[in-house]
């Protein structure tokens, strides 16, 4: 119980400081060119600006490229237009997020698949936790996103700098409900290593047992 409380408190503090941050109203008010067109999803304007030589990888004050801005606004066609024009789909903004992880956190399966099709690498190391899009999606129980990332070749057993895999995050940061159960089912069926423990050697099964997550215990046992 004490370990669970420590884990929860640690992530609450760290997450508040390092969570993804979409463009604010103030940011948007200062946008022009490709950043504005991306935010508004205006593909014709994106194409016009690209043809005129606009910088596809220009950064706003938070390090967001137009592709990041389009992803935060869920404008799939704008993301595609930028990528096809030559935008770097593996660029990281100041909080170390790429388009793919933005889409994963937003629970946007279609954009997740599109980002990978456009060259966004599913094994890219993202966030200040040195994680991946898969770990972020597993943490949140976004099982359809998890399924698409797995199908796209995302590394199942990447260990972040908290010493957590996607399986561990789905257990200790999940609620044990249907979405996290399905997430863990997908990871286990895909071959995620159930024996990898956290930095104290505590396995996903042990964490699930400690929390009384019976359905998850059945999947991990």
mmCIF file of C-alpha atoms in Angstrom, residues 135-220:
data_model
loop_
_atom_site.group_PDB
_atom_site.id
_atom_site.type_symbol
_atom_site.label_atom_id
_atom_site.label_comp_id
_atom_site.label_asym_id
_atom_site.label_seq_id
_atom_site.Cartn_x
_atom_site.Cartn_y
_atom_site.Cartn_z
ATOM 1 C CA UNK A 135 3.855 3.393 -22.739
ATOM 2 C CA UNK A 136 1.806 6.600 -22.781
ATOM 3 C CA UNK A 137 -1.186 4.857 -24.335
ATOM 4 C CA UNK A 138 -0.934 1.870 -21.979
ATOM 5 C CA UNK A 139 -0.803 4.166 -18.964
ATOM 6 C CA UNK A 140 -4.107 5.731 -20.060
ATOM 7 C CA UNK A 141 -5.801 2.490 -21.080
ATOM 8 C CA UNK A 142 -6.205 3.587 -24.703
ATOM 9 C CA UNK A 143 -6.425 0.016 -25.935
ATOM 10 C CA UNK A 144 -7.287 0.691 -29.581
ATOM 11 C CA UNK A 145 -4.253 2.946 -29.798
ATOM 12 C CA UNK A 146 -2.185 0.267 -28.062
ATOM 13 C CA UNK A 147 -3.359 -2.294 -30.620
ATOM 14 C CA UNK A 148 -2.366 -0.053 -33.521
ATOM 15 C CA UNK A 149 1.014 0.753 -32.039
ATOM 16 C CA UNK A 150 1.695 -2.934 -31.454
ATOM 17 C CA UNK A 151 0.705 -3.694 -35.050
ATOM 18 C CA UNK A 152 2.998 -0.892 -36.187
ATOM 19 C CA UNK A 153 6.011 -2.411 -34.457
ATOM 20 C CA UNK A 154 6.216 -0.390 -31.250
ATOM 21 C CA UNK A 155 8.713 -1.938 -28.798
ATOM 22 C CA UNK A 156 6.769 -3.970 -26.251
ATOM 23 C CA UNK A 157 9.360 -4.035 -23.489
ATOM 24 C CA UNK A 158 10.945 -0.600 -23.528
ATOM 25 C CA UNK A 159 11.849 0.452 -19.978
ATOM 26 C CA UNK A 160 11.562 4.174 -19.234
ATOM 27 C CA UNK A 161 13.650 6.120 -16.731
ATOM 28 C CA UNK A 162 11.171 5.274 -13.981
ATOM 29 C CA UNK A 163 12.068 1.618 -14.665
ATOM 30 C CA UNK A 164 8.557 0.912 -15.978
ATOM 31 C CA UNK A 165 7.414 -0.938 -19.075
ATOM 32 C CA UNK A 166 4.068 -0.477 -20.807
ATOM 33 C CA UNK A 167 2.723 -3.462 -18.834
ATOM 34 C CA UNK A 168 3.822 -2.020 -15.511
ATOM 35 C CA UNK A 169 2.367 1.402 -16.299
ATOM 36 C CA UNK A 170 -0.952 -0.113 -17.343
ATOM 37 C CA UNK A 171 -1.153 -1.809 -13.958
ATOM 38 C CA UNK A 172 0.181 0.750 -11.523
ATOM 39 C CA UNK A 173 -1.206 3.851 -13.221
ATOM 40 C CA UNK A 174 -4.414 2.234 -14.428
ATOM 41 C CA UNK A 175 -7.652 1.710 -12.546
ATOM 42 C CA UNK A 176 -8.023 -2.027 -13.131
ATOM 43 C CA UNK A 177 -11.113 -1.372 -15.240
ATOM 44 C CA UNK A 178 -12.113 -2.714 -18.676
ATOM 45 C CA UNK A 179 -9.929 -0.351 -20.695
ATOM 46 C CA UNK A 180 -6.775 -1.269 -18.810
ATOM 47 C CA UNK A 181 -7.714 -4.951 -18.779
ATOM 48 C CA UNK A 182 -8.049 -4.858 -22.581
ATOM 49 C CA UNK A 183 -4.781 -2.941 -22.854
ATOM 50 C CA UNK A 184 -2.942 -5.584 -20.855
ATOM 51 C CA UNK A 185 -4.613 -8.380 -22.807
ATOM 52 C CA UNK A 186 -3.313 -6.871 -26.062
ATOM 53 C CA UNK A 187 0.200 -6.462 -24.675
ATOM 54 C CA UNK A 188 0.319 -10.002 -23.273
ATOM 55 C CA UNK A 189 -1.015 -11.566 -26.463
ATOM 56 C CA UNK A 190 1.573 -9.602 -28.445
ATOM 57 C CA UNK A 191 4.333 -11.118 -26.321
ATOM 58 C CA UNK A 192 5.197 -8.399 -23.815
ATOM 59 C CA UNK A 193 7.569 -9.755 -21.186
ATOM 60 C CA UNK A 194 5.569 -10.269 -17.982
ATOM 61 C CA UNK A 195 8.687 -10.975 -15.941
ATOM 62 C CA UNK A 196 10.271 -7.538 -16.199
ATOM 63 C CA UNK A 197 9.935 -5.847 -12.829
ATOM 64 C CA UNK A 198 10.311 -2.266 -11.699
ATOM 65 C CA UNK A 199 13.512 -0.998 -10.105
ATOM 66 C CA UNK A 200 12.561 -2.879 -6.930
ATOM 67 C CA UNK A 201 12.034 -6.072 -8.903
ATOM 68 C CA UNK A 202 8.247 -5.983 -8.452
ATOM 69 C CA UNK A 203 6.570 -7.548 -11.487
ATOM 70 C CA UNK A 204 3.309 -6.475 -13.164
ATOM 71 C CA UNK A 205 1.633 -9.548 -11.652
ATOM 72 C CA UNK A 206 2.746 -8.600 -8.161
ATOM 73 C CA UNK A 207 1.532 -5.035 -8.625
ATOM 74 C CA UNK A 208 -1.831 -6.284 -9.911
ATOM 75 C CA UNK A 209 -2.167 -8.728 -7.029
ATOM 76 C CA UNK A 210 -1.350 -6.013 -4.514
ATOM 77 C CA UNK A 211 -4.111 -3.848 -5.969
ATOM 78 C CA UNK A 212 -6.715 -6.606 -6.142
ATOM 79 C CA UNK A 213 -7.074 -6.381 -9.934
ATOM 80 C CA UNK A 214 -8.440 -9.908 -10.379
ATOM 81 C CA UNK A 215 -9.027 -9.757 -14.135
ATOM 82 C CA UNK A 216 -5.518 -8.458 -14.744
ATOM 83 C CA UNK A 217 -4.031 -11.079 -12.431
ATOM 84 C CA UNK A 218 -5.653 -13.779 -14.589
ATOM 85 C CA UNK A 219 -3.983 -12.335 -17.690
ATOM 86 C CA UNK A 220 -0.567 -12.069 -16.048
#
